[in-house]
PDB file of C-alpha atoms in Angstrom:
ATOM      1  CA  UNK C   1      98.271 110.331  60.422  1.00 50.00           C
ATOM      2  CA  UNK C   2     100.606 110.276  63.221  1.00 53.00           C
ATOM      3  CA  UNK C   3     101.792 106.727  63.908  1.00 67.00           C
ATOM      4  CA  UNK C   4     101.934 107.266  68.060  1.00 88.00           C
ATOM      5  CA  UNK C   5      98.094 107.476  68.233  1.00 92.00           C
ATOM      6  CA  UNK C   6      95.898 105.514  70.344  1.00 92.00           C
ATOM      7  CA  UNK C   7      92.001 104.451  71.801  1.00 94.00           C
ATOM      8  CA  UNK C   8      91.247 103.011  74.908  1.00 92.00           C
ATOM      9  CA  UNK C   9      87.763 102.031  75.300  1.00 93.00           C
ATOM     10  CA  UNK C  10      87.414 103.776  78.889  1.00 88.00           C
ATOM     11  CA  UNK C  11      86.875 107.144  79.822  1.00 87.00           C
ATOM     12  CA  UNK C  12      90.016 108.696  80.926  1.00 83.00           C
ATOM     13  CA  UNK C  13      91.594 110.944  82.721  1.00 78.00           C
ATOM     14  CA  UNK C  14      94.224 112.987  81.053  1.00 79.00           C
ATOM     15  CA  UNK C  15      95.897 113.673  83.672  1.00 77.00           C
ATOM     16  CA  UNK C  16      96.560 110.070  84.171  1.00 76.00           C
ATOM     17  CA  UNK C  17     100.300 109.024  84.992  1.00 78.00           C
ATOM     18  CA  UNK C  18     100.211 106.621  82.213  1.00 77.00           C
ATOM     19  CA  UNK C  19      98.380 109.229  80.399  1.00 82.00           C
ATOM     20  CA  UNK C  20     101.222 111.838  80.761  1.00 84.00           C
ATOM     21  CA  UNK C  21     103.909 109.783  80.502  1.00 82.00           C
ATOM     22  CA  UNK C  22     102.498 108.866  76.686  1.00 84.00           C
ATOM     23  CA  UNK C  23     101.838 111.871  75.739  1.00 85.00           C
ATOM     24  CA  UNK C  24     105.457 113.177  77.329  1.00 85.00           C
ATOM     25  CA  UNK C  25     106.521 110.208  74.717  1.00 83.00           C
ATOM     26  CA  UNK C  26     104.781 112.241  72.091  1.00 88.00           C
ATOM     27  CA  UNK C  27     101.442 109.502  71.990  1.00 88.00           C
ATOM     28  CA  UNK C  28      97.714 111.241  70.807  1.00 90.00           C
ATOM     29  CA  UNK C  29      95.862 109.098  73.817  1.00 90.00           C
ATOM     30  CA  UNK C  30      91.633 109.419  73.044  1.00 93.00           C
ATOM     31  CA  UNK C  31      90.003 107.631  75.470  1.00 92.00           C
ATOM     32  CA  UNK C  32      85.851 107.129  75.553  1.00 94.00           C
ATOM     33  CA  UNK C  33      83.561 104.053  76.589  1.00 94.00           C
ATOM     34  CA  UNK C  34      81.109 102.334  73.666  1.00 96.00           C
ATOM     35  CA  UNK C  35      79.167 100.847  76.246  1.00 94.00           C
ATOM     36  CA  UNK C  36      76.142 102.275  78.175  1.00 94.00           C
ATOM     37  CA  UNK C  37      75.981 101.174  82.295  1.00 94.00           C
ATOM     38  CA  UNK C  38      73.093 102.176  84.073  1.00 95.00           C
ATOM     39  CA  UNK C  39      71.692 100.570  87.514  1.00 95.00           C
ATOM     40  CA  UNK C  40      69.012  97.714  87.149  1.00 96.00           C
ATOM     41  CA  UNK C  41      67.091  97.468  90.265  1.00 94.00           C
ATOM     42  CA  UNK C  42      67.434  93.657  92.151  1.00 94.00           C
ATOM     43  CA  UNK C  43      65.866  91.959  95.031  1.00 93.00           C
ATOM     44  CA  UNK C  44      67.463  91.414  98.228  1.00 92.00           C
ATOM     45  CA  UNK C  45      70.633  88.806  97.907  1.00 93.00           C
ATOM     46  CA  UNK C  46      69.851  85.261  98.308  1.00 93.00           C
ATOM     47  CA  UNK C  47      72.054  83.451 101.295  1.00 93.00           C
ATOM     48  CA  UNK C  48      74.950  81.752  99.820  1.00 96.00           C
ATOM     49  CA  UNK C  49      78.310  81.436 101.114  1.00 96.00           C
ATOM     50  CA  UNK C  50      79.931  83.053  97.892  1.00 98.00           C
ATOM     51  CA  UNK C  51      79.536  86.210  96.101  1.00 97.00           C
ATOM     52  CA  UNK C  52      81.506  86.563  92.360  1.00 98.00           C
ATOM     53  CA  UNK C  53      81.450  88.977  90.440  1.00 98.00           C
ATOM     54  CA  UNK C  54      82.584  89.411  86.769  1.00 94.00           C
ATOM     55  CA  UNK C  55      83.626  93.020  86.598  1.00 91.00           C
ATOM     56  CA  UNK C  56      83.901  96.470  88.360  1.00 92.00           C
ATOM     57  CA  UNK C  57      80.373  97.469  87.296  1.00 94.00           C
ATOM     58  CA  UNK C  58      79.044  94.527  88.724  1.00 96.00           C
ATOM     59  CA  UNK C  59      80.741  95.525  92.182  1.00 97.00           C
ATOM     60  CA  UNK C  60      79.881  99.062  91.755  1.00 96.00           C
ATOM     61  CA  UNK C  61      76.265  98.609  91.171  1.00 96.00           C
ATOM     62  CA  UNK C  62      75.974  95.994  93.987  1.00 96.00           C
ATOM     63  CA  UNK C  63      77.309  97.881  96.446  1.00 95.00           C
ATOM     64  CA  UNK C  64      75.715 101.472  95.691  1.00 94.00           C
ATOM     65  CA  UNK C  65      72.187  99.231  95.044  1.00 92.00           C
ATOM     66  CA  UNK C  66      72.790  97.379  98.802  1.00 90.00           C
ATOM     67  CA  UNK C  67      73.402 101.051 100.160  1.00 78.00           C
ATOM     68  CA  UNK C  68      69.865 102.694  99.184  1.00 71.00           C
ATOM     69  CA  UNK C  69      67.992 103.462 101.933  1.00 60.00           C
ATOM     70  CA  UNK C  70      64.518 102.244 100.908  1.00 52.00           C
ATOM     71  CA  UNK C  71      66.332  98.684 101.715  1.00 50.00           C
ATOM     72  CA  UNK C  72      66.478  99.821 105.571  1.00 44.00           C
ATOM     73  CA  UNK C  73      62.880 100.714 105.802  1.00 47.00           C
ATOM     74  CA  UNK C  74      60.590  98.223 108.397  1.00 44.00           C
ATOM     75  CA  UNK C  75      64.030  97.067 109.626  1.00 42.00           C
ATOM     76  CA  UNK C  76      64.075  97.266 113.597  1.00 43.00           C
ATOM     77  CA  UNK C  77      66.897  98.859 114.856  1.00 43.00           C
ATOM     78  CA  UNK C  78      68.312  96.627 117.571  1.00 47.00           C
ATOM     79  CA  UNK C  79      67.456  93.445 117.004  1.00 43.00           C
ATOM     80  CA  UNK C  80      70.103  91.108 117.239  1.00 47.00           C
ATOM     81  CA  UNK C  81      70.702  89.948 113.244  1.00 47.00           C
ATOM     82  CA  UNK C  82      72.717  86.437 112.068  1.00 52.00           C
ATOM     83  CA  UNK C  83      75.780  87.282 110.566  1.00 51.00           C
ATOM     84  CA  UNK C  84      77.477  85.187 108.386  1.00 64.00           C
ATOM     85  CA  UNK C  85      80.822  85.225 106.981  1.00 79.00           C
ATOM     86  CA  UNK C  86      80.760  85.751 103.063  1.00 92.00           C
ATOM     87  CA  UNK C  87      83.799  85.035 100.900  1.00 96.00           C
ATOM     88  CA  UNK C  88      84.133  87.391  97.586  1.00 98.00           C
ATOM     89  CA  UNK C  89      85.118  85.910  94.295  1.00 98.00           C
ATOM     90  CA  UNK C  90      85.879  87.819  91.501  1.00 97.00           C
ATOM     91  CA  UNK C  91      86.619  87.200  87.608  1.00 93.00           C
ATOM     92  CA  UNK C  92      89.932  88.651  86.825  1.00 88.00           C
ATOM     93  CA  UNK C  93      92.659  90.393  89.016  1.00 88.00           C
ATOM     94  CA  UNK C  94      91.403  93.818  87.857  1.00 85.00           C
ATOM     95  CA  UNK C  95      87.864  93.642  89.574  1.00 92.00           C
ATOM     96  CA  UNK C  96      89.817  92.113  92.590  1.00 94.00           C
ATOM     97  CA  UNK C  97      91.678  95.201  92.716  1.00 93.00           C
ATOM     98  CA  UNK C  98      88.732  97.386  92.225  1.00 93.00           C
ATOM     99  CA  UNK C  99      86.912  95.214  95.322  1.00 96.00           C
ATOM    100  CA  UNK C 100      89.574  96.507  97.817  1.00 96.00           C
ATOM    101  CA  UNK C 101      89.556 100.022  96.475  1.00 95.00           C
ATOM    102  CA  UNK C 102      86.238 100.618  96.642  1.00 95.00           C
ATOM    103  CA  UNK C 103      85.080  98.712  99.340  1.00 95.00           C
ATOM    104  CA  UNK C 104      87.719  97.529 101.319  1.00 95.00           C
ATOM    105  CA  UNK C 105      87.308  94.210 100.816  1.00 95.00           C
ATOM    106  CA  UNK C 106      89.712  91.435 100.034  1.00 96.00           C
ATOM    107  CA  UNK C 107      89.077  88.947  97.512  1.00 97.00           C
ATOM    108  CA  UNK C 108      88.730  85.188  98.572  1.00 97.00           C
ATOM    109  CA  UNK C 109      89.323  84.476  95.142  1.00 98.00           C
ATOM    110  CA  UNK C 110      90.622  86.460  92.130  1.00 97.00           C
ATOM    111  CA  UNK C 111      90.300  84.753  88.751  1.00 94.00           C
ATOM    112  CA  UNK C 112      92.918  84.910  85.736  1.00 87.00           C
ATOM    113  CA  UNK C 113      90.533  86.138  83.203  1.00 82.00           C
ATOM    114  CA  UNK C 114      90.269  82.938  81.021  1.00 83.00           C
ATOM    115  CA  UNK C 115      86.725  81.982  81.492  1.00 87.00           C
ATOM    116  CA  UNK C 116      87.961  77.904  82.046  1.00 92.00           C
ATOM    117  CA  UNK C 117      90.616  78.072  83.771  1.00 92.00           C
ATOM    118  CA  UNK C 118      88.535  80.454  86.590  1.00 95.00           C
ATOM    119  CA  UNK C 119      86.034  78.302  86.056  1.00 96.00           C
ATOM    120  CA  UNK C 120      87.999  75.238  87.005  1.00 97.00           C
ATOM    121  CA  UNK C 121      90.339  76.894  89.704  1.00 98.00           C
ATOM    122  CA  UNK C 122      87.063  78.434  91.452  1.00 98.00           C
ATOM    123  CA  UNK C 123      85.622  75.089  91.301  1.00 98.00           C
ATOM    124  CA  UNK C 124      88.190  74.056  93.739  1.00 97.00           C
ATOM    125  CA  UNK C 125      87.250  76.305  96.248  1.00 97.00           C
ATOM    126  CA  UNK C 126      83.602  76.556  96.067  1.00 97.00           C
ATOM    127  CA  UNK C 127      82.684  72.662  95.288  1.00 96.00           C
ATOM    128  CA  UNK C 128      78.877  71.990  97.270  1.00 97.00           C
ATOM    129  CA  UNK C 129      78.523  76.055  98.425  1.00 97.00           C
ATOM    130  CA  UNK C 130      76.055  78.484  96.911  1.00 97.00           C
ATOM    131  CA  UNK C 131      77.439  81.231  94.765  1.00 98.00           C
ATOM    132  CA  UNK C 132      75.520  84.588  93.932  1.00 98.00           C
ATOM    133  CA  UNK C 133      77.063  85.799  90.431  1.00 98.00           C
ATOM    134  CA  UNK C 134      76.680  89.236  90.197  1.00 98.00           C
ATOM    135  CA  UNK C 135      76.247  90.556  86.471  1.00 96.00           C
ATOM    136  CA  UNK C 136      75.467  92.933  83.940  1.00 95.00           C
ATOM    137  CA  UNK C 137      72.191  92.219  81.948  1.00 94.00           C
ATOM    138  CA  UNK C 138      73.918  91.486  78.937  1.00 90.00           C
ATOM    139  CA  UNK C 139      76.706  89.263  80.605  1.00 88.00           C
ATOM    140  CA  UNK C 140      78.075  86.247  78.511  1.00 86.00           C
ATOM    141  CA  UNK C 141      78.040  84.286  82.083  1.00 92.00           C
ATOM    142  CA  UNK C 142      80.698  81.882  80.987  1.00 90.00           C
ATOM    143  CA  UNK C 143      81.983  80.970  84.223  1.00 95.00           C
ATOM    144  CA  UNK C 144      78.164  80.005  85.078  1.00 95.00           C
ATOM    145  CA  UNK C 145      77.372  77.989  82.102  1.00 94.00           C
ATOM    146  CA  UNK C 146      80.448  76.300  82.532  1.00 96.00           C
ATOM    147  CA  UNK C 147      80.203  75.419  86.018  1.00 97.00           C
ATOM    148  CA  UNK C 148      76.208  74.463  85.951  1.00 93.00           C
ATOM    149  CA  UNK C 149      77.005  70.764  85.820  1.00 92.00           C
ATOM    150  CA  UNK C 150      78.674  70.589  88.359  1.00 95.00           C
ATOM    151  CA  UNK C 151      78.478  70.556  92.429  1.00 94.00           C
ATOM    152  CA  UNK C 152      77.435  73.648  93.219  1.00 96.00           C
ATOM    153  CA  UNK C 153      74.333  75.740  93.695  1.00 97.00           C
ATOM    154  CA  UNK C 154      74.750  78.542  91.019  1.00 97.00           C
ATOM    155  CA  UNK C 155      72.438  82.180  91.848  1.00 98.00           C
ATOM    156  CA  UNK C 156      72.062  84.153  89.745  1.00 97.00           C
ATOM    157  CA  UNK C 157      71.655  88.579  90.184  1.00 97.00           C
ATOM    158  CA  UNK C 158      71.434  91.205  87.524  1.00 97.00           C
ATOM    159  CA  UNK C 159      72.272  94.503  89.241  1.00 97.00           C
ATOM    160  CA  UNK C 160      73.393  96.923  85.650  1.00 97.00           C
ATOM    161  CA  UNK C 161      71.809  97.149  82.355  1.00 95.00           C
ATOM    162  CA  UNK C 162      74.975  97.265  79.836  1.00 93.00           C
ATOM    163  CA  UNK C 163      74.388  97.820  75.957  1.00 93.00           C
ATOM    164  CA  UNK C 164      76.301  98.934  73.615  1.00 92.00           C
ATOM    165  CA  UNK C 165      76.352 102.877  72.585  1.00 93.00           C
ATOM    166  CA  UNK C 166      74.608 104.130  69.311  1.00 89.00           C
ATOM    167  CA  UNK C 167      76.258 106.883  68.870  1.00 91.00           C
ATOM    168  CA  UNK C 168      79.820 107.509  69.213  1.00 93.00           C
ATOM    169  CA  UNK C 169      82.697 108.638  67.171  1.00 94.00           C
ATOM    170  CA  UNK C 170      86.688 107.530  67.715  1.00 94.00           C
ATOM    171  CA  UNK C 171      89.638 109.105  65.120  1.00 93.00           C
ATOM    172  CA  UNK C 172      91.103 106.386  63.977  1.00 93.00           C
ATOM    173  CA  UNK C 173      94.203 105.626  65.542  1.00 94.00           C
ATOM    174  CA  UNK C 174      97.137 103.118  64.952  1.00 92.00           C
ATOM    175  CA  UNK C 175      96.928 100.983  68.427  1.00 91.00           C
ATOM    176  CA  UNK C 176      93.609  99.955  69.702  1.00 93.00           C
ATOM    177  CA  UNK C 177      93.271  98.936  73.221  1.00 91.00           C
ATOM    178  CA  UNK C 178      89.807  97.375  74.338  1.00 92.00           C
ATOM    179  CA  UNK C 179      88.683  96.363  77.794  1.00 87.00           C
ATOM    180  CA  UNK C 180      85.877  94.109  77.553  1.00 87.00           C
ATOM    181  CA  UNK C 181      84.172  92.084  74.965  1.00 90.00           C
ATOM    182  CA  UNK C 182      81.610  94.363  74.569  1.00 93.00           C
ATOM    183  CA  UNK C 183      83.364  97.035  74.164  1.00 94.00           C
ATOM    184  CA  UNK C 184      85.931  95.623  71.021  1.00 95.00           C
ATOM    185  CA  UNK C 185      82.254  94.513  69.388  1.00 94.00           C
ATOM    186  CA  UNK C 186      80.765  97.721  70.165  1.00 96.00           C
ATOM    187  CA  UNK C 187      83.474  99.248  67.711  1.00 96.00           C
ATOM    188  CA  UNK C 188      83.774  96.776  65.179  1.00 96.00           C
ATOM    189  CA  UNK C 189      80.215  97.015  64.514  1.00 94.00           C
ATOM    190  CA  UNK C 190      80.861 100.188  63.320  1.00 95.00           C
ATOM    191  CA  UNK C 191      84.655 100.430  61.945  1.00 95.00           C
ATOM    192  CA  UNK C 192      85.860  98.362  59.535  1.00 94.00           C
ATOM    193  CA  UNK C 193      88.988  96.677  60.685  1.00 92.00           C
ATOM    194  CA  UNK C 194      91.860  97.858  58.858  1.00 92.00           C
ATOM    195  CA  UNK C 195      95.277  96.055  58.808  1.00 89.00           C
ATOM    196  CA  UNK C 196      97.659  98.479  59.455  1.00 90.00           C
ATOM    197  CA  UNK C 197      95.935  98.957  63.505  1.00 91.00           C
ATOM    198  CA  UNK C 198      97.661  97.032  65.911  1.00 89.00           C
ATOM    199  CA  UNK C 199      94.826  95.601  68.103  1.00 91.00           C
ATOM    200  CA  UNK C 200      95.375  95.115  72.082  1.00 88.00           C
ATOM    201  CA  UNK C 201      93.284  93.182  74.726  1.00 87.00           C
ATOM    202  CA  UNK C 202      93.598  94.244  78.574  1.00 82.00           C
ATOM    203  CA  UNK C 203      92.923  90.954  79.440  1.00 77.00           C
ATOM    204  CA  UNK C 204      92.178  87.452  78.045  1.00 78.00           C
ATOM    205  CA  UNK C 205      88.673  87.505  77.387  1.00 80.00           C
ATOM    206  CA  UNK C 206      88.240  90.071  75.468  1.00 85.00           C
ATOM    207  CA  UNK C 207      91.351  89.111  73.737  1.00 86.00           C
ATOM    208  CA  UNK C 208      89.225  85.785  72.976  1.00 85.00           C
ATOM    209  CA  UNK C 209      86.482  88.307  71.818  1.00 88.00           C
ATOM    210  CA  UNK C 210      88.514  89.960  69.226  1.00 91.00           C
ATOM    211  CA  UNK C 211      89.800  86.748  67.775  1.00 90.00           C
ATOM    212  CA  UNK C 212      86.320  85.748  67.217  1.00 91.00           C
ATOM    213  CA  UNK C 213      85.519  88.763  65.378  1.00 92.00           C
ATOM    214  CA  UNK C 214      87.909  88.051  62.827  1.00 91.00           C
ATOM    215  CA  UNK C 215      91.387  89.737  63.891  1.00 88.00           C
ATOM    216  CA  UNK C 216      93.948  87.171  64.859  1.00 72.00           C
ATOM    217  CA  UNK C 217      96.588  89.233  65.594  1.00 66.00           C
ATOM    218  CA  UNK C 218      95.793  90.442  69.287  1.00 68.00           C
ATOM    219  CA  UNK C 219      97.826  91.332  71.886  1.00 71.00           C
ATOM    220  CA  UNK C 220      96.641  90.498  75.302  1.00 66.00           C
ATOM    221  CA  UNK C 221      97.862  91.727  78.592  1.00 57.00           C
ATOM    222  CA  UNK C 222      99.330  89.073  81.573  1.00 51.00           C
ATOM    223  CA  UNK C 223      96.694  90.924  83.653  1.00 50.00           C
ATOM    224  CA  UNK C 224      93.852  92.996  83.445  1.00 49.00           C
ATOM    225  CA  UNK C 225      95.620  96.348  84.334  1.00 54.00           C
ATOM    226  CA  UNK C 226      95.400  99.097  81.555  1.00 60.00           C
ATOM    227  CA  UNK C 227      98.024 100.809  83.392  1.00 60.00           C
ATOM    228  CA  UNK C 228     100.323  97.676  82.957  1.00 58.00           C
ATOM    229  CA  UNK C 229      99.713  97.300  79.046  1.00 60.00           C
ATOM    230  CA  UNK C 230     100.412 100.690  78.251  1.00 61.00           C
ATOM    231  CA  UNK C 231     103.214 100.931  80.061  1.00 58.00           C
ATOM    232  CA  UNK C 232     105.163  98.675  77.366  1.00 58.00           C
ATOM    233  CA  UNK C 233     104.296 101.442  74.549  1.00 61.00           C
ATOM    234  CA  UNK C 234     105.794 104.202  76.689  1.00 53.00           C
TER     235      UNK C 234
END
């Protein structure tokens, strides 16, 4: 097996920069999702003064869910409507990124990653406001549970069903690079681990996820940019 092999848990583009420039390097780059998104159907937003979300999904789905027409029907056109400034929050750098890309929209707030220290830092900003977190169904919510003693109204809005794929195969390849939690246990459920794979983490939760599943050698990203990582096998 060639030793310049490796799986990202995202379906990619081959014609990627960072794709080309590892395979210019002589790299075997397979690239595939474990995990299953679809669109859950959700209620109109509460009013807070905060929206955070946890990953790109969860601002994709939002977004394209707010945008359905059926949500426009009965509405009178021309009637003067309140409008209130919202501030955006998200969980890592990565989804910040994602925000303004896909939406134009600049992040109030743009987490690290770690579940506490977000946790804490957003606390700062959003101490006695009301905060819609925007999830996946299967979300661990850890910036939620950790903030629900505390001063502030937490909301709560699933807007994408996420579950892990049945069926999938991935060649097994010497460097491993996973970007979420549900993704890394989506594999290990169904490879063994094996010692001679060097195991990488986009960012720091799901470098916290792999740890937990028994592999203490992880490498983690300093931000949640897949681009980034790879760039320091290249």
């Amino acid at each position: 097996m060639p030793a310049k092999t490796i799986f990202i848990s995202r379906d990619i583009d081959q014609d990627l920069p960072f794709v080309r420039k590892l395979k210019k390097k002589g790299w075997k780059v397979y690239g595939t999702s474990l995990v299953e998104c679809s669109p859950h159907p959700f209620p109109t937003p509460p009013d807070t003064d905060w929206i955070f979300f946890y990953s790109k999904q969860a601002i994709r789905h939002y977004f394209d869910g707010l945008d359905q027409p059926e949500r426009w029907k009965g509405i009178r056109m021309g009637m003067p409507l309140k409008v209130k400034i919202l501030r955006y929050a998200t969980f890592g750098k990565g989804a910040a990124k994602f925000l303004k890309s896909y939406r134009g929209i600049e992040a109030d707030f743009a987490g690290c990653g770690i579940a506490e220290e977000v946790a804490r830092d957003f606390l700062e900003v959003a101490k006695d406001k009301k905060v819609l977190f925007v999830r996946g169904k299967n979300s661990r919510q850890t910036v939620q549970q950790l903030l629900k003693k505390e001063k502030i109204d937490l909301y709560d809005l699933v807007v994408y069903d996420n579950k892990a794929k049945q069926k999938f195969s991935v060649p097994q390849c010497h460097y491993l690079l996973f970007t979420t939690p549900m993704q890394a246990e989506a594999y290990y459920q169904r490879y063994a681990k094996k010692k001679w794979q060097k195991v990488f983490a986009v960012e720091p939760s799901t470098a916290e996820a792999l740890v937990s599943l028994g592999l203490p050698m992880v490498c983690s990203g300093d931000s949640p940019d897949v681009d980034a990582l790879i760039s320091s096998l290249a």
